[in-house]
Short mmCIF file of C-alpha atoms and ligand atoms in Angstrom, two decimals:
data_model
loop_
_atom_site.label_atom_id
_atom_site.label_comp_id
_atom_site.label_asym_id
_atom_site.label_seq_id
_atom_site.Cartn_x
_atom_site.Cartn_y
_atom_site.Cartn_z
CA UNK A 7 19.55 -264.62 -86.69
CA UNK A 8 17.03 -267.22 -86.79
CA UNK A 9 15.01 -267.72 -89.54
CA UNK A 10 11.88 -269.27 -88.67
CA UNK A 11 8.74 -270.62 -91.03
CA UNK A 12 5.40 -271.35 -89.35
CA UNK A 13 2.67 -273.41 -90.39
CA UNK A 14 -0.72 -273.10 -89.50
CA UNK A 15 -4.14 -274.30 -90.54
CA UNK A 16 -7.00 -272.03 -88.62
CA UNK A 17 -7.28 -268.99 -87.15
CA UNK A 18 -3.80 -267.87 -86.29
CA UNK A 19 -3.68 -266.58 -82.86
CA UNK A 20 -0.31 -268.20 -81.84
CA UNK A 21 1.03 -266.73 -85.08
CA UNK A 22 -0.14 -263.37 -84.31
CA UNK A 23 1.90 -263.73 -80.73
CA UNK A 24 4.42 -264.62 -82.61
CA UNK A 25 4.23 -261.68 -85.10
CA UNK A 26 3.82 -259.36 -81.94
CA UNK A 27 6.58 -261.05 -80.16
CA UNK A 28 9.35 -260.47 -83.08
CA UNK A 29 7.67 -257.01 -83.02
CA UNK A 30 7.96 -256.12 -79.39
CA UNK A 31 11.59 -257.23 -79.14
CA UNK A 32 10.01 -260.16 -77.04
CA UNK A 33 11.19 -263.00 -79.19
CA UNK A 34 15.32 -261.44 -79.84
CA UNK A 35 17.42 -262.48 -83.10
CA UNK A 36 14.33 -263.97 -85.00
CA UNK A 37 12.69 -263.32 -88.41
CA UNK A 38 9.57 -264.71 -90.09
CA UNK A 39 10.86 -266.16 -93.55
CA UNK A 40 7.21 -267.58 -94.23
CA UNK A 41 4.30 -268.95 -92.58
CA UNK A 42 2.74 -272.21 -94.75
CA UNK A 43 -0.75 -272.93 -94.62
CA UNK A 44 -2.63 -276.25 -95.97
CA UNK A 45 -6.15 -274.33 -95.92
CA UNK A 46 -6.88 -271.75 -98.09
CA UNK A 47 -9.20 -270.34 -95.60
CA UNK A 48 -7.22 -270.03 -92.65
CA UNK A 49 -7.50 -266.33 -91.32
CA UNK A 50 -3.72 -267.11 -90.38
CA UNK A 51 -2.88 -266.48 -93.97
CA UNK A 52 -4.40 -263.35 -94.10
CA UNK A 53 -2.40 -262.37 -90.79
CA UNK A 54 0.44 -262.90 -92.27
CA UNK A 55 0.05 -261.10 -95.29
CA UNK A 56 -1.04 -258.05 -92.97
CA UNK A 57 2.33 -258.53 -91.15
CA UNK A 58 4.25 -258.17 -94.83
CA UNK A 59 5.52 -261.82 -94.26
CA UNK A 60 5.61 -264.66 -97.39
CA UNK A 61 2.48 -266.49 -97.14
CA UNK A 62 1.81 -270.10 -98.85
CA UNK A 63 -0.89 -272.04 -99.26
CA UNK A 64 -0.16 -275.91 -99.86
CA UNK A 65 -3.12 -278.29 -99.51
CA UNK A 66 -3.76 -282.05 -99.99
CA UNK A 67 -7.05 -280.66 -102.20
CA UNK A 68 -4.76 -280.05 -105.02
CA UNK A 69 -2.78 -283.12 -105.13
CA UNK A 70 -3.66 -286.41 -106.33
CA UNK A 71 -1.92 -288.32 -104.02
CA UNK A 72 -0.33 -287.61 -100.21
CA UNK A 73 3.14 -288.05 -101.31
CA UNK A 74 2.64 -285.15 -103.90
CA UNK A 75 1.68 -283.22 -101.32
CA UNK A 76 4.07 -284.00 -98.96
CA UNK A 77 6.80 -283.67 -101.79
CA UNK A 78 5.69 -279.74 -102.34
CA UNK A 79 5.61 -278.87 -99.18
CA UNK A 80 8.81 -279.89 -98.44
CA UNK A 81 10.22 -278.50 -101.39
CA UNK A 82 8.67 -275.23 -100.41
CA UNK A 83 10.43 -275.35 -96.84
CA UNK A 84 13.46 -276.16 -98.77
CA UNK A 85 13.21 -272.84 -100.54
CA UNK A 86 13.03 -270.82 -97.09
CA UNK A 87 15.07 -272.62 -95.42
CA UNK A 88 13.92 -272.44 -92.24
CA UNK A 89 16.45 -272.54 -88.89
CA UNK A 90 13.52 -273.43 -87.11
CA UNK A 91 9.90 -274.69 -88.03
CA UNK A 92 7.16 -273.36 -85.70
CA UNK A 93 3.54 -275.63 -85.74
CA UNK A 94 1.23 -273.21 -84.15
CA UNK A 95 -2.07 -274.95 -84.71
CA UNK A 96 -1.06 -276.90 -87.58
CA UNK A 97 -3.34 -280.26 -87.85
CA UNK A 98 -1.23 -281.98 -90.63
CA UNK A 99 0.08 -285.39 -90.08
CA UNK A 100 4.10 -284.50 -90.84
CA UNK A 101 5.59 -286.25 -93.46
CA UNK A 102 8.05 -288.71 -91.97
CA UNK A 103 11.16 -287.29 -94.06
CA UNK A 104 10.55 -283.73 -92.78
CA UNK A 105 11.18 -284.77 -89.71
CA UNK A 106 14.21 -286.86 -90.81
CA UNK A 107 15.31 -283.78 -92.38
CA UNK A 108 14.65 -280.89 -89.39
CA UNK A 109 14.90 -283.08 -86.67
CA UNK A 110 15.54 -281.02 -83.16
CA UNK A 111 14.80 -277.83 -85.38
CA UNK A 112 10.71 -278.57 -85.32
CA UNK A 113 8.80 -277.64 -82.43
CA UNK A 114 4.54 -277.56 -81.87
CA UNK A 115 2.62 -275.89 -79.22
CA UNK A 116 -0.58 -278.02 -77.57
CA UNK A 117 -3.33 -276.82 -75.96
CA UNK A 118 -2.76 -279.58 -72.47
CA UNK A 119 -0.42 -280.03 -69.61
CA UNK A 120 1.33 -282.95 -72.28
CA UNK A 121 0.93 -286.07 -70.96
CA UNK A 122 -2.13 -285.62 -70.42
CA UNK A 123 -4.85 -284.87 -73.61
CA UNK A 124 -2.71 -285.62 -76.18
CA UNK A 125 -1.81 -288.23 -78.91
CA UNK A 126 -3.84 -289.03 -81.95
CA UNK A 127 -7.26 -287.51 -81.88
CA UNK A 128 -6.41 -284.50 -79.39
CA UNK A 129 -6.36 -281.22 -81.04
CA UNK A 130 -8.25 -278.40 -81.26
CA UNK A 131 -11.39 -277.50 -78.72
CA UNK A 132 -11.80 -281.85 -78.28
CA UNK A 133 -8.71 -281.59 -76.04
CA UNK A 134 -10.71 -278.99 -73.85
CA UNK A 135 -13.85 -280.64 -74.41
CA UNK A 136 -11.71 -283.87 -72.84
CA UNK A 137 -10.21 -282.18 -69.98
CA UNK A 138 -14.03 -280.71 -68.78
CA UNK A 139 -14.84 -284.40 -69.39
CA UNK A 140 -12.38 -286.03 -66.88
CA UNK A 141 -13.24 -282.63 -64.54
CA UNK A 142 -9.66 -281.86 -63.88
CA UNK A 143 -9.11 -278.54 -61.97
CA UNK A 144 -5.60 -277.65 -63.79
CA UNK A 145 -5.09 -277.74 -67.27
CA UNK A 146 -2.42 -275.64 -69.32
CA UNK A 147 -0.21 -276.02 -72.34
CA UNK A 148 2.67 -277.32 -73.68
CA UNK A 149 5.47 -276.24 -76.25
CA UNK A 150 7.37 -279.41 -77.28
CA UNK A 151 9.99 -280.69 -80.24
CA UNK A 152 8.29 -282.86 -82.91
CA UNK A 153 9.59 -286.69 -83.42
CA UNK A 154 8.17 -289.08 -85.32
CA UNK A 155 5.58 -289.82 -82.37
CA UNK A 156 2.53 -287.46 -81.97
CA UNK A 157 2.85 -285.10 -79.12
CA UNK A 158 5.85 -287.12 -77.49
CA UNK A 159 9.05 -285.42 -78.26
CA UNK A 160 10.55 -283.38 -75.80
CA UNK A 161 9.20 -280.79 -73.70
CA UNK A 162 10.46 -277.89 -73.96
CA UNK A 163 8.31 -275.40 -72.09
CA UNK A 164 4.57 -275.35 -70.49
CA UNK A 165 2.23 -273.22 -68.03
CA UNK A 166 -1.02 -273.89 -66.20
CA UNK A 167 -4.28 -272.67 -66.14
CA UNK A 168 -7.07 -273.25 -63.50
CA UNK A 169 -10.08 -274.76 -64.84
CA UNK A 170 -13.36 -272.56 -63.86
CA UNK A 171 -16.64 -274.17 -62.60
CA UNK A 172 -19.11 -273.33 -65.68
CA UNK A 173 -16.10 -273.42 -68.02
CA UNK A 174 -16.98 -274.51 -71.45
CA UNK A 175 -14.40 -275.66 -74.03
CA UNK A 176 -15.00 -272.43 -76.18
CA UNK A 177 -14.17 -270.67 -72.34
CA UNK A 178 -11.97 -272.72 -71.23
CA UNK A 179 -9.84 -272.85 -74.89
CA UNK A 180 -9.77 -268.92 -74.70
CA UNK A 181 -8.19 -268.57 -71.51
CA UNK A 182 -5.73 -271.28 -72.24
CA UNK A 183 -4.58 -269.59 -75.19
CA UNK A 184 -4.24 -266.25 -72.92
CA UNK A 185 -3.05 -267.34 -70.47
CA UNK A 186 -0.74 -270.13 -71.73
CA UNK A 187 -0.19 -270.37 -75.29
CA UNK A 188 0.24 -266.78 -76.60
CA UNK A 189 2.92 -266.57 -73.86
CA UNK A 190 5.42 -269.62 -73.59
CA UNK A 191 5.34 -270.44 -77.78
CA UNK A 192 6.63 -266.76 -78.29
CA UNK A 193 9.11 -267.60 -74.99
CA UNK A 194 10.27 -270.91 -76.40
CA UNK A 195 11.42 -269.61 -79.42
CA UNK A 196 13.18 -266.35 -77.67
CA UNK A 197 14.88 -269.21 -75.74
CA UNK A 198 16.01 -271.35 -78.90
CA UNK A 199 16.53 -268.44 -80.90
CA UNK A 200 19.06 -266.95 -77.62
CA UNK A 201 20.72 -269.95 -77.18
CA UNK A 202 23.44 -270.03 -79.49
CA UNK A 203 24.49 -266.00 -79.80
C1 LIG B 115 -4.27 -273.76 -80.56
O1 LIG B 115 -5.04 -273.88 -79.39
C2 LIG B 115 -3.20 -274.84 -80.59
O2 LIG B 115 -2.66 -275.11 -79.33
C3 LIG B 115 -3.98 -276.01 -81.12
O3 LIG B 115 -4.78 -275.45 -82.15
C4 LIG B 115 -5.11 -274.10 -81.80
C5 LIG B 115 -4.80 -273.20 -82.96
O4 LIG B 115 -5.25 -271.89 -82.73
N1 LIG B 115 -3.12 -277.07 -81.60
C6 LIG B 115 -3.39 -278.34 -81.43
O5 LIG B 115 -4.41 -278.78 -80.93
C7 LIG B 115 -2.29 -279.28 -81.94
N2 LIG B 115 -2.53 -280.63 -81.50
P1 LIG B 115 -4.67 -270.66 -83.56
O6 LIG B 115 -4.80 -271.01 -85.05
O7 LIG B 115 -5.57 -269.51 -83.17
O8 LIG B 115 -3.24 -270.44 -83.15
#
């Protein structure tokens, strides 16, 4: 079985495919330990708690410094020992030893046909905002490992979706997330999760 923890920091829609996933016998041989939060706001949170799953909130607001923050939230991980950490719309700079520590056993879904809209400033609706920008016709998104790099480790999975004359980013971030992300994060994990039985 693998145990999985997923941070978030907004709404929660990829965790919710996940949740569903697990559910619906679409992600096999996984459980939820805990899903971590930095934003005690984040509807994600409240998803979770719906779904009977361990729910933390750990935010920089309540530390004095970064490294105390990055020091709890690694000791919380520590406590669920996770097999595999999920970022599903998690906009937290990693601390360097967590990836140390989990490397090949983190993995982040992004809302762009990686290499393209990606790196340091992409996330959120400004990489659909960027994409309608430079008028591409494709678009998609990508489910990738996490190294010390942002957005470069390994690709592990992605799908495209047709950008729509008209689109907006609100538009065009919707149908991404149907028709991209809610599918191949929930897939990537069936596949890591598969891979050893
Ligand atoms: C998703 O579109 C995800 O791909 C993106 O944030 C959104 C979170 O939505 N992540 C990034 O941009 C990471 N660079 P959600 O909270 O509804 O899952």
């Amino acid at each position: 079985m693998l145990n999985i923890v997923v941070c978030v920091s907004g709404g929660g829609t990829n965790l919710q495919a996940i949740i569903d996933g697990v559910k619906e016998g679409k992600i096999r041989n996984t459980k939820i330990v805990g899903v971590i939060s930095n934003n005690v706001g984040a509807y994600a949170l409240q998803r979770a708690e719906d779904a009977g799953i361990p729910a933390f909130c750990i935010s920089p607001k309540n530390f004095e410094s970064r490294e105390e923050f990055n020091e709890a939230f690694l000791k919380q991980l520590k406590e669920l020992n996770p097999g595999l950490i999920v970022l599903a719309g998690f906009l937290v700079i990693l601390p360097e030893k967590m990836i140390e520590v989990y490397r090949d056993r983190i993995i982040n879904i992004h809302p762009s046909l990686i290499p393209s809209f990606c790196g340091t400033g992409y996330y959120g609706l400004k990489v659909h905002e960027a994409a309608l920008t430079r008028g591409v016709k494709v678009t998609g998104a990508t489910v990738h490992y996490v190294d010390e790099g942002t957005d470069t480790g390994r690709i592990i999975m992605q799908k495209a979706v047709d950008v729509l004359e008209g689109d907006t980013p609100e538009v065009l971030q919707r149908r991404v997330m149907e028709q991209a992300e809610w599918i191949i994060l929930p897939k990537a994990i069936d596949k890591i999760a598969t891979a050893s039985e």
